[in-house]
Coordinates of N, CA and C in Angstrom, one line a residue:
X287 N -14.0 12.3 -3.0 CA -14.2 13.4 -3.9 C -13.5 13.1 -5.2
X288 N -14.6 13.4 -6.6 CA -13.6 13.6 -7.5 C -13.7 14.9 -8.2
X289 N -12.4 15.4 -8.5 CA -12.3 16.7 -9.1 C -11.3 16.4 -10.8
X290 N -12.1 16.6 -11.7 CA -11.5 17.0 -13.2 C -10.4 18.0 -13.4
X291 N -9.4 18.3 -13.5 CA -8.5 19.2 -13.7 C -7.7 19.4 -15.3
X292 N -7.2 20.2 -15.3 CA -6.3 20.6 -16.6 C -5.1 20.9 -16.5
X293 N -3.9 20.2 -17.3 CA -3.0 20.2 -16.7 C -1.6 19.7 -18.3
X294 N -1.2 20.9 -18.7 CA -0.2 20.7 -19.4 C -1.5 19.8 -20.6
X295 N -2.4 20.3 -21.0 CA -3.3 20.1 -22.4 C -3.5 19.0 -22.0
X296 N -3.4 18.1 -21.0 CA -3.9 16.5 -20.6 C -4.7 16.4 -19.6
X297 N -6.2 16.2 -19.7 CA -7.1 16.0 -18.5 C -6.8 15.2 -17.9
X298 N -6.5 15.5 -16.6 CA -6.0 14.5 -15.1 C -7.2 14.4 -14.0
X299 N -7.5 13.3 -13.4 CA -8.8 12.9 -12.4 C -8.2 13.0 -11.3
X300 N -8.7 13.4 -10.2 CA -7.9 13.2 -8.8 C -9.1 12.6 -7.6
X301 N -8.6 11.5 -7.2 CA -9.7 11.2 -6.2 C -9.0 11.5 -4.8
X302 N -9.9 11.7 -3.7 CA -9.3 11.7 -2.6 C -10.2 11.6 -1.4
X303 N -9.7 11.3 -0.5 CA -9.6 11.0 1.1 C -9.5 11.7 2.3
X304 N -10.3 11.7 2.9 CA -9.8 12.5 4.5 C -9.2 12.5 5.0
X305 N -8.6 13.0 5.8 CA -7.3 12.1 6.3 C -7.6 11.9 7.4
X306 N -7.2 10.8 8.4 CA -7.9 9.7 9.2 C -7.3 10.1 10.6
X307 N -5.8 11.0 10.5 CA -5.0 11.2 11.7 C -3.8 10.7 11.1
X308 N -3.7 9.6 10.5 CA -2.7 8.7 10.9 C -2.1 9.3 9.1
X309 N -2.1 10.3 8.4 CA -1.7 10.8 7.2 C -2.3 10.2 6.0
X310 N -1.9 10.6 5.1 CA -2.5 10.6 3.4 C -0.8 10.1 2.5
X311 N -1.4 9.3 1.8 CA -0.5 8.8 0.5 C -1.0 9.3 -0.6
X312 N -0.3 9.9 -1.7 CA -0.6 10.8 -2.8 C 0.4 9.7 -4.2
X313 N -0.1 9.2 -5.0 CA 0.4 8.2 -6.1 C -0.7 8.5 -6.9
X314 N 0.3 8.2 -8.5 CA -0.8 8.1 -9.6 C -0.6 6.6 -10.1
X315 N -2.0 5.9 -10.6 CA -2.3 4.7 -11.0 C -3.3 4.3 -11.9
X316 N -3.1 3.4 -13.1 CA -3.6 3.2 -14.3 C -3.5 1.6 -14.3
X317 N -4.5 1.3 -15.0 CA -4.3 -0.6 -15.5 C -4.4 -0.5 -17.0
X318 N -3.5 -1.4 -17.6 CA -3.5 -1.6 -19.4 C -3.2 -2.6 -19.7
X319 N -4.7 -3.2 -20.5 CA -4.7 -4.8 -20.4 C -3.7 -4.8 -21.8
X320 N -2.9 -6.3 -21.7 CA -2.4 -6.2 -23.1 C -2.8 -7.6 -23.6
X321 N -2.9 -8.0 -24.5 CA -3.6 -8.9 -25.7 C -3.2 -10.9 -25.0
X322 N -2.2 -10.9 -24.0 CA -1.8 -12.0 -23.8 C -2.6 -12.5 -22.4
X323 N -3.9 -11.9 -22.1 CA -4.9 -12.0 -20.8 C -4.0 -11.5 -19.9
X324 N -3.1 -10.6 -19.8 CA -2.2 -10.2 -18.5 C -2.7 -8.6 -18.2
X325 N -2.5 -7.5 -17.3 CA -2.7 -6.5 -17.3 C -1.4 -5.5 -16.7
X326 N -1.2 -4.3 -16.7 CA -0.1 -4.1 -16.1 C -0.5 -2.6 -15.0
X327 N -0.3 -3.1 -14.0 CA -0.8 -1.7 -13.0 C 0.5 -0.8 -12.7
X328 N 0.2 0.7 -13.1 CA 1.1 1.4 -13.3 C 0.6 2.0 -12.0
X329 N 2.0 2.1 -11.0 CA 1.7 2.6 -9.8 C 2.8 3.8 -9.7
X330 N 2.6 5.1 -9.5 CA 3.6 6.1 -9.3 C 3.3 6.7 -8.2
X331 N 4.3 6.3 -6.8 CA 4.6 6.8 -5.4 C 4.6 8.4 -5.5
X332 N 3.8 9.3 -5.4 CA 4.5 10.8 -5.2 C 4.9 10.8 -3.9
X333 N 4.4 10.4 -3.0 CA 4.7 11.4 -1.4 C 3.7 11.0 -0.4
X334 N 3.9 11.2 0.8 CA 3.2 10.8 1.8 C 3.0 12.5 2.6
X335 N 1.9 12.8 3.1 CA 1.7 13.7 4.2 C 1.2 13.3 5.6
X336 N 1.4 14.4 6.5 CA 0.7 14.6 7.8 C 0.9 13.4 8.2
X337 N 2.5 12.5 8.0 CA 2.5 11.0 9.0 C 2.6 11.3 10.7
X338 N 2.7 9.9 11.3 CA 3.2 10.5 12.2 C 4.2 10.4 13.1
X339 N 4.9 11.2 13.7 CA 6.0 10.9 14.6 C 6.4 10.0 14.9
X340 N 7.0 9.1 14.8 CA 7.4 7.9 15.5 C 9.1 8.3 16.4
X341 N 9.6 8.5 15.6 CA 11.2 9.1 16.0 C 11.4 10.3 17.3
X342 N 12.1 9.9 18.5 CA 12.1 11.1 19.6 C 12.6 12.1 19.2
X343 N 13.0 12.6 17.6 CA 13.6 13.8 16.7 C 12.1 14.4 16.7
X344 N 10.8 14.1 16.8 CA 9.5 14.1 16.3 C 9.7 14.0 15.1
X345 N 10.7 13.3 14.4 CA 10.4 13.1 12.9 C 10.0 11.4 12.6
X346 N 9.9 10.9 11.3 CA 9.9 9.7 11.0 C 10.9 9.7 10.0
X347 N 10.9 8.2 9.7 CA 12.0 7.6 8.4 C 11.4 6.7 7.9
X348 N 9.9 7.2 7.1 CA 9.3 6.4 6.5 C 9.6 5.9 5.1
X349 N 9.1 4.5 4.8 CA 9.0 4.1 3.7 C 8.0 3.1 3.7
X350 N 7.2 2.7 2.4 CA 6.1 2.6 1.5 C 6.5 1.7 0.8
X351 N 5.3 0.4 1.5 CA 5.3 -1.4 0.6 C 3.7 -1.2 0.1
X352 N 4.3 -1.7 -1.5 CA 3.0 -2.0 -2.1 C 3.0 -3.6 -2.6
X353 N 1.9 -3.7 -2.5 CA 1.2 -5.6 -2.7 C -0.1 -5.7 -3.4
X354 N 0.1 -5.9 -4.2 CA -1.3 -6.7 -4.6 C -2.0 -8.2 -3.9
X355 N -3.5 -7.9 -3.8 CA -3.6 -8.8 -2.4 C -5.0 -9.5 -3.2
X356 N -5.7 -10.5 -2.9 CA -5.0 -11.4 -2.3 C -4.0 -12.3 -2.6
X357 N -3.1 -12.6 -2.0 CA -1.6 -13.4 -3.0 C -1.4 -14.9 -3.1
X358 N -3.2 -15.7 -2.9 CA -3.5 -17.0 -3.7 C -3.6 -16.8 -5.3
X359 N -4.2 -15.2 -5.5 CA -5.0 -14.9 -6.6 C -3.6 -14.0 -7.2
X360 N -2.8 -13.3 -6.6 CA -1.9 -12.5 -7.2 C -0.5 -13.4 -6.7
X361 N 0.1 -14.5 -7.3 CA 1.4 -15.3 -6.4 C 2.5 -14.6 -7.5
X362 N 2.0 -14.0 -8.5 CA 3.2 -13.5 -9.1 C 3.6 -11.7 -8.9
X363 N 2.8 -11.2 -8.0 CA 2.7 -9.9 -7.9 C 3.7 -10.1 -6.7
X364 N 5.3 -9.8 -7.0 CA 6.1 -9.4 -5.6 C 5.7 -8.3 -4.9
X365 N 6.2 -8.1 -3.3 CA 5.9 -7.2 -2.4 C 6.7 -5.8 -3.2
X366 N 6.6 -4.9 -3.5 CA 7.5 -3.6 -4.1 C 7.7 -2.8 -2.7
X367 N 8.4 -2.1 -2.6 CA 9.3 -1.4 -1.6 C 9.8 0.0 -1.9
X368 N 9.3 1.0 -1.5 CA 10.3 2.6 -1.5 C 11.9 2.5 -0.9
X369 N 12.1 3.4 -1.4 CA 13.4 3.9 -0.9 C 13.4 4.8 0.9
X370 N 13.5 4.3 1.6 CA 13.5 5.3 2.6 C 14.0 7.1 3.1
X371 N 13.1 7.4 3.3 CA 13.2 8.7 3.3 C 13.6 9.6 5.0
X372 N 14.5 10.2 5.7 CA 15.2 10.5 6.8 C 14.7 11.5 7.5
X373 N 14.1 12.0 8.2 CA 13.5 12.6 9.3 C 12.9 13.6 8.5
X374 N 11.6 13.0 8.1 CA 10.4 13.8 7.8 C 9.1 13.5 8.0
X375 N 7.8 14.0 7.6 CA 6.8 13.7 8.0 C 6.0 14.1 6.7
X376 N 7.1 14.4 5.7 CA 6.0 14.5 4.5 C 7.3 13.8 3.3
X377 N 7.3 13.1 3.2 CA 8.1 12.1 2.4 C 8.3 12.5 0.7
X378 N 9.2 12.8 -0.4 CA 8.3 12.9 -1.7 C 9.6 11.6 -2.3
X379 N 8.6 10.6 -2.8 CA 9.0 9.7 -3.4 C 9.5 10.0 -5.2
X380 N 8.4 9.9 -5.5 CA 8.4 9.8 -7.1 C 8.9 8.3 -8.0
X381 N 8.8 7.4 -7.5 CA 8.8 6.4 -7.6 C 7.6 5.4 -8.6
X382 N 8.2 5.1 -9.3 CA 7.6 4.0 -10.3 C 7.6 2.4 -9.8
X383 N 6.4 2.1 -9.9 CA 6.2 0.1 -9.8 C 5.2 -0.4 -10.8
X384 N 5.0 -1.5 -10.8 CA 4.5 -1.9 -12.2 C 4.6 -3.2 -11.2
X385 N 3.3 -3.8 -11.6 CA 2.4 -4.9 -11.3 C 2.2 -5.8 -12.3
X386 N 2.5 -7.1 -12.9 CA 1.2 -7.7 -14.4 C 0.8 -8.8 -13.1
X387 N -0.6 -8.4 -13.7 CA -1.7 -9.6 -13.2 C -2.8 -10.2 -13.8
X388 N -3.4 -11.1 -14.0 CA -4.4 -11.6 -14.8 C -5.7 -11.0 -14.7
X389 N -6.0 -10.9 -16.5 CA -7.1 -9.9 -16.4 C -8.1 -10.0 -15.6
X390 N -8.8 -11.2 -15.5 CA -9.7 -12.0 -15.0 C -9.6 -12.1 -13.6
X391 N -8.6 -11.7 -12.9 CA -8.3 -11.6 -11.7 C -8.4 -10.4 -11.0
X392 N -8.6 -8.9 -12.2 CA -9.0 -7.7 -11.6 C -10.2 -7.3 -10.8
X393 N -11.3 -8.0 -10.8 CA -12.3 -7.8 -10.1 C -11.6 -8.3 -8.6
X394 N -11.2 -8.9 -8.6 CA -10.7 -10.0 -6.9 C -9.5 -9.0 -6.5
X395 N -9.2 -7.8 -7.0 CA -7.6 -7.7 -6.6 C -7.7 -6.0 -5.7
X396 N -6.7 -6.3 -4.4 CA -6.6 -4.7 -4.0 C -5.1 -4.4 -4.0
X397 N -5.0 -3.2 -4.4 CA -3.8 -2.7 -3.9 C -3.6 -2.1 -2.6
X398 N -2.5 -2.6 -2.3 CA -2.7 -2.6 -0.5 C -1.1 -1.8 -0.4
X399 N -1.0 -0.4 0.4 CA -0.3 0.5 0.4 C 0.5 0.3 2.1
X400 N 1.4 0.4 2.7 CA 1.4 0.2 4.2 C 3.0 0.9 4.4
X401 N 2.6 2.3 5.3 CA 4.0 3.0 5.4 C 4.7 2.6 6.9
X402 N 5.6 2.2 6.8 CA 6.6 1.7 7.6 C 7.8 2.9 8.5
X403 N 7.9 3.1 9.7 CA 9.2 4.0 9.9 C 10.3 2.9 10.3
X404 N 11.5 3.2 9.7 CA 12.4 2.7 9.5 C 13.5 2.7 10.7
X405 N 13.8 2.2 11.4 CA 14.6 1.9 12.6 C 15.6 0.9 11.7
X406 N 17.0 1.4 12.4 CA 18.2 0.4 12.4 C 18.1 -0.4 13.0
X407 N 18.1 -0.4 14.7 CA 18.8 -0.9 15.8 C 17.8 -2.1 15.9
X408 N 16.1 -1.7 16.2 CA 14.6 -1.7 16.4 C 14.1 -2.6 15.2
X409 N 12.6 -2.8 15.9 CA 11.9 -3.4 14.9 C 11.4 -2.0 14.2
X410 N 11.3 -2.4 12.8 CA 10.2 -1.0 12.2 C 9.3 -0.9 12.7
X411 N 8.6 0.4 12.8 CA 7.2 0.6 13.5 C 6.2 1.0 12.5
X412 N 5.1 0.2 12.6 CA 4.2 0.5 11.5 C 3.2 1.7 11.9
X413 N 3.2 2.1 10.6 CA 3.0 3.8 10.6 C 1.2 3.7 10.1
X414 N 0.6 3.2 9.2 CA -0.1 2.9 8.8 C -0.9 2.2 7.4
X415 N -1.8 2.1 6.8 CA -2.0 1.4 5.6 C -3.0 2.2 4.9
X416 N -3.0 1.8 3.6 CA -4.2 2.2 2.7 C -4.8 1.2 1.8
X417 N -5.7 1.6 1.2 CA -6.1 0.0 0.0 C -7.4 0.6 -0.8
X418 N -7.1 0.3 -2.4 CA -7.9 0.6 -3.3 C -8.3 -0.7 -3.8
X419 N -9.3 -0.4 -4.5 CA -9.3 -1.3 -5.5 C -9.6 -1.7 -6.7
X420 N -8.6 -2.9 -7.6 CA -8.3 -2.7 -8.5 C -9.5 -2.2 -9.7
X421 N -11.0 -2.6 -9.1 CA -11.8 -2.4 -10.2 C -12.2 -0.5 -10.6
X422 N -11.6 0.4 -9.8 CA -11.9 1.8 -9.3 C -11.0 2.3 -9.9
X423 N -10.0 1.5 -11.0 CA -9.2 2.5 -11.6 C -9.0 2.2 -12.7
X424 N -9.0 3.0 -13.9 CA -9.2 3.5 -14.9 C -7.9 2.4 -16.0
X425 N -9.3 1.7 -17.1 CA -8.1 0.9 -17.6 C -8.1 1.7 -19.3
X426 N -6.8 1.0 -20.0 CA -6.9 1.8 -21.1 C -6.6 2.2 -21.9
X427 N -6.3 3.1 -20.8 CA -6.5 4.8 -21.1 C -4.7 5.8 -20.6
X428 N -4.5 7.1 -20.9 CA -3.1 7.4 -21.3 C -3.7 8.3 -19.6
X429 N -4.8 8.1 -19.9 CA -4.9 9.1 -18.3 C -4.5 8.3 -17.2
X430 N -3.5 8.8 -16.0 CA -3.2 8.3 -14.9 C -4.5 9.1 -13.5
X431 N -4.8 8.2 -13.2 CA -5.5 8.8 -11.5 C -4.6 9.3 -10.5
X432 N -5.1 10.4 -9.9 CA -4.5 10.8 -9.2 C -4.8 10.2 -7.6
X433 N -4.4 9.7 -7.2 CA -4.9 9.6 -5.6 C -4.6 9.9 -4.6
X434 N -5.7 10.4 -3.3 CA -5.0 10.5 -2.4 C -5.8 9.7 -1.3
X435 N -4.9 8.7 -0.7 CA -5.5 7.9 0.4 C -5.1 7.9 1.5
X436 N -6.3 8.0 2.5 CA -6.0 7.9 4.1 C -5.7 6.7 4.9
X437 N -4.2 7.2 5.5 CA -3.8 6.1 6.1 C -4.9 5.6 7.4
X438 N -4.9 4.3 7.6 CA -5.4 3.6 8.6 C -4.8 2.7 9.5
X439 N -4.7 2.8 10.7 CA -4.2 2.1 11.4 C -5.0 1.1 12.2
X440 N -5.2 -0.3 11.9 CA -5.9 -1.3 11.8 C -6.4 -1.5 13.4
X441 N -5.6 -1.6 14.1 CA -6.1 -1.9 15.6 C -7.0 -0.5 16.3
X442 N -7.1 0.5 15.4 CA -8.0 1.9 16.0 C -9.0 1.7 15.1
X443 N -9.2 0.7 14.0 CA -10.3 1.0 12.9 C -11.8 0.4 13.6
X444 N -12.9 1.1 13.2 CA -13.8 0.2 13.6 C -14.0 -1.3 13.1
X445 N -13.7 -1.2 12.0 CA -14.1 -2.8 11.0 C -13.3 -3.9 12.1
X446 N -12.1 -3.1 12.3 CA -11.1 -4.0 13.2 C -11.4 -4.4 14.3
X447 N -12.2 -3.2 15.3 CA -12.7 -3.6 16.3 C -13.8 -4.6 16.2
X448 N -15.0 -4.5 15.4 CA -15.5 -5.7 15.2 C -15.3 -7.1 14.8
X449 N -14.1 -7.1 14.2 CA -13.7 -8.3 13.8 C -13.1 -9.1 15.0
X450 N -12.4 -8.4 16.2 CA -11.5 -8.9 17.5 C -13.3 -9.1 18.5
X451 N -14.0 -8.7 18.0 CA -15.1 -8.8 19.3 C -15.5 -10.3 18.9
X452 N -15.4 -10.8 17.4 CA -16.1 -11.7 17.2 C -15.6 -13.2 17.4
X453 N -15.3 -13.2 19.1 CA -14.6 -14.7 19.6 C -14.9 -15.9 18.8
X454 N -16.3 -15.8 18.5 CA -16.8 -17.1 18.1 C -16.4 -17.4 16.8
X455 N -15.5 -16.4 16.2 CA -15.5 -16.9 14.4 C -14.0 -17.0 14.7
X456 N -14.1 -18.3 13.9 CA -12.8 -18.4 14.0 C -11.5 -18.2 12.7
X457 N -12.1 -17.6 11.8 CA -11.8 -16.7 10.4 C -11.4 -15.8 11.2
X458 N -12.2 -14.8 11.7 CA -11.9 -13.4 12.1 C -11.1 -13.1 13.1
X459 N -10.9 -14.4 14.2 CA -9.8 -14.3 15.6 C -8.7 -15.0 14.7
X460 N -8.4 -15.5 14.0 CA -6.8 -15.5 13.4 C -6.5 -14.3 12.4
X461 N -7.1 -13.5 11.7 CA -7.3 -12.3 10.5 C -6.6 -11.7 12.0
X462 N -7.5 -11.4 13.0 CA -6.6 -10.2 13.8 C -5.3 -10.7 14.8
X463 N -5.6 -11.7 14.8 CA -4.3 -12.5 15.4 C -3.2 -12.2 14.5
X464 N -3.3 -12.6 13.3 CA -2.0 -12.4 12.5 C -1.7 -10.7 12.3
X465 N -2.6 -10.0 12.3 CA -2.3 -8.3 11.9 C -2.1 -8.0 13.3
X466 N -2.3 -8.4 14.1 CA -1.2 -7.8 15.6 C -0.1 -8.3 15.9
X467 N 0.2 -9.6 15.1 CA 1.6 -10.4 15.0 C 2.6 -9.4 14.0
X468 N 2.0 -9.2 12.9 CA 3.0 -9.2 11.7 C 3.1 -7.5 12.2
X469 N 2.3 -6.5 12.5 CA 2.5 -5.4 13.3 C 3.6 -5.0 14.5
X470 N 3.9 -6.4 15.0 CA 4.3 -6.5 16.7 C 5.7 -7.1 15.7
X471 N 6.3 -7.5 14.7 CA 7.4 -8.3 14.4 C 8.2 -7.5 13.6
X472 N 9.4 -7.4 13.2 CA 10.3 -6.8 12.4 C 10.4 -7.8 11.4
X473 N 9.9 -7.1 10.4 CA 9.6 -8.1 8.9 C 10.5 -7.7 8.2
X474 N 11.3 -5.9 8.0 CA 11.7 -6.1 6.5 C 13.2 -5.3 7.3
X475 N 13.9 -5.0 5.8 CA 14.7 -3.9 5.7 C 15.3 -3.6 4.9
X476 N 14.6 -2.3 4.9 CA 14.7 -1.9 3.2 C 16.0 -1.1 2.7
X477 N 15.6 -1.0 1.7 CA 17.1 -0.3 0.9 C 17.2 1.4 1.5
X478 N 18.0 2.0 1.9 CA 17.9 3.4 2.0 C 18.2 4.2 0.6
X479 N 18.2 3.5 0.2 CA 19.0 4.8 -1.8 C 18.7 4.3 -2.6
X480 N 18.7 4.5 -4.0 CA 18.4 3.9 -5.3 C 17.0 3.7 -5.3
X481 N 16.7 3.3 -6.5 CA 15.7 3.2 -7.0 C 14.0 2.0 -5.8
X482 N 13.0 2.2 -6.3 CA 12.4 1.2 -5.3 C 12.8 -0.1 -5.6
X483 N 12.7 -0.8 -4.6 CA 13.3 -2.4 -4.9 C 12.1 -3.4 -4.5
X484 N 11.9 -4.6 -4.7 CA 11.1 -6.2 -4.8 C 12.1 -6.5 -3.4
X485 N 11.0 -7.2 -3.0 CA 11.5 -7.8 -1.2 C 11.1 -9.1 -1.3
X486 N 11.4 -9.8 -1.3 CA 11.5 -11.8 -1.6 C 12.2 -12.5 -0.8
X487 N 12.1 -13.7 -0.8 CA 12.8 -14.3 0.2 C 12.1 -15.0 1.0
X488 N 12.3 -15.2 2.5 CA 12.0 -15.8 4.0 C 10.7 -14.3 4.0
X489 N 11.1 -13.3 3.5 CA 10.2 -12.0 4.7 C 8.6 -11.8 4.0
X490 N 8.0 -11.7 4.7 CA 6.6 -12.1 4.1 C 5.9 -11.1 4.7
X491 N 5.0 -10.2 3.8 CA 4.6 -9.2 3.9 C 3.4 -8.7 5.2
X492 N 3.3 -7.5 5.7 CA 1.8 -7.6 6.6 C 0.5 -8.2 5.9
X493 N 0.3 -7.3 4.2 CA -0.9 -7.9 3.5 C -0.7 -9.0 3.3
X494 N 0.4 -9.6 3.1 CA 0.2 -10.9 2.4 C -0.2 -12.0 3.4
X495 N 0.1 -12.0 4.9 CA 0.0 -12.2 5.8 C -1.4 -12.9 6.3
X496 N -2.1 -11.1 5.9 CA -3.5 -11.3 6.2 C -4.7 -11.8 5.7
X497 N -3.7 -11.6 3.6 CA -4.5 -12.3 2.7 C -4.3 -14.0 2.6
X498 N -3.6 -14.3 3.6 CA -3.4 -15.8 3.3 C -3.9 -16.5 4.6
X499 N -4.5 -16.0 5.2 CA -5.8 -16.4 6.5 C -6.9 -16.7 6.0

């Protein structure tokens, strides 16, 4: 759905999503090409809703990786990272990231959203994912999109199920091999405070994972 709204004398666009079960991610996002063929994707984290429980508190301690994917085509787009947020199930970030990617590279590019509950002791438990893409949002322009996206949890999706039925391809039995690996593994660990942070190093992301199959 999209709905036009008014807001402090500045027209704002809001697109949105059903929500799947598995909760909704609410962020605003713009692209602005600048003169040197680079672009810069302005990504602002508001908040997560209706996640779900992972914690025997019934709460979660989620936090939210964003990637630009695929990362043959994006190698200078680091993984970005939220701040973790402590036994809730509706998160509010407010969080700023910022992407530059090659213009020419916007048609090829998704933003790939994936909320994590955060365990000490434990591997993190993945909570679920989202993904736009880059050609669906507004370049430009002083207007930000509003979005709201439904999370997905890959191993319940249909697309997913058909891609695990198809033995004979051997693209599509390593694509789901590696997203039940990188699922099944403790990959990150993120900052609890301050501002969002870039995650580098040895730890390699679920999208990146999947875009490099």
């Amino acid at each position: 759905a999209v709905v036009s709204t008014q807001s402090t004398g500045e027209q704002s666009e809001e697109r949105g999503e059903r929500s799947t079960g598995a909760g909704v991610i609410d962020l605003k996002l713009s692209l602005k090409e600048r003169r040197d063929g680079k672009a810069i994707l302005f990504a602002k984290l508001l908040g997560a809703r209706e996640l779900i429980a992972l914690d025997t508190n019934g709460k979660s301690d989620p936090f939210i990786q964003l990637q630009v994917v695929p990362h043959h085509l994006f190698p200078d787009c680091e993984l970005k990272q939220s701040t973790v947020k402590k036994s809730t199930l509706e998160p509010i970030y407010n969080e700023m990231f910022e992407f530059i990617i090659p213009q020419d590279q916007i048609c090829n590019g998704v933003l790939v959203l994936t909320v994590f509950d955060y365990d000490f002791i434990s591997a993190n438990d993945f909570e679920g994912e989202a993904m736009v893409r880059l050609t669906d949002l507004p370049r430009n322009s002083e207007q930000h999109v509003k979005w709201t996206m439904a999370l997905h949890r890959p191993q319940q999706d249909s697309i997913y199920k058909i891609l695990a039925g198809r033995v004979n391809d051997k693209v599509a039995c390593k694509f789901v091999d590696i997203r039940r690996k990188a699922m099944e593994a403790e990959e990150f660990m993120p900052a609890e405070s301050g501002e969002g942070a870039s995650t580098t190093g040895s730890k390699v992301s679920l999208a990146q994972r999947s875009s490099e199959s």
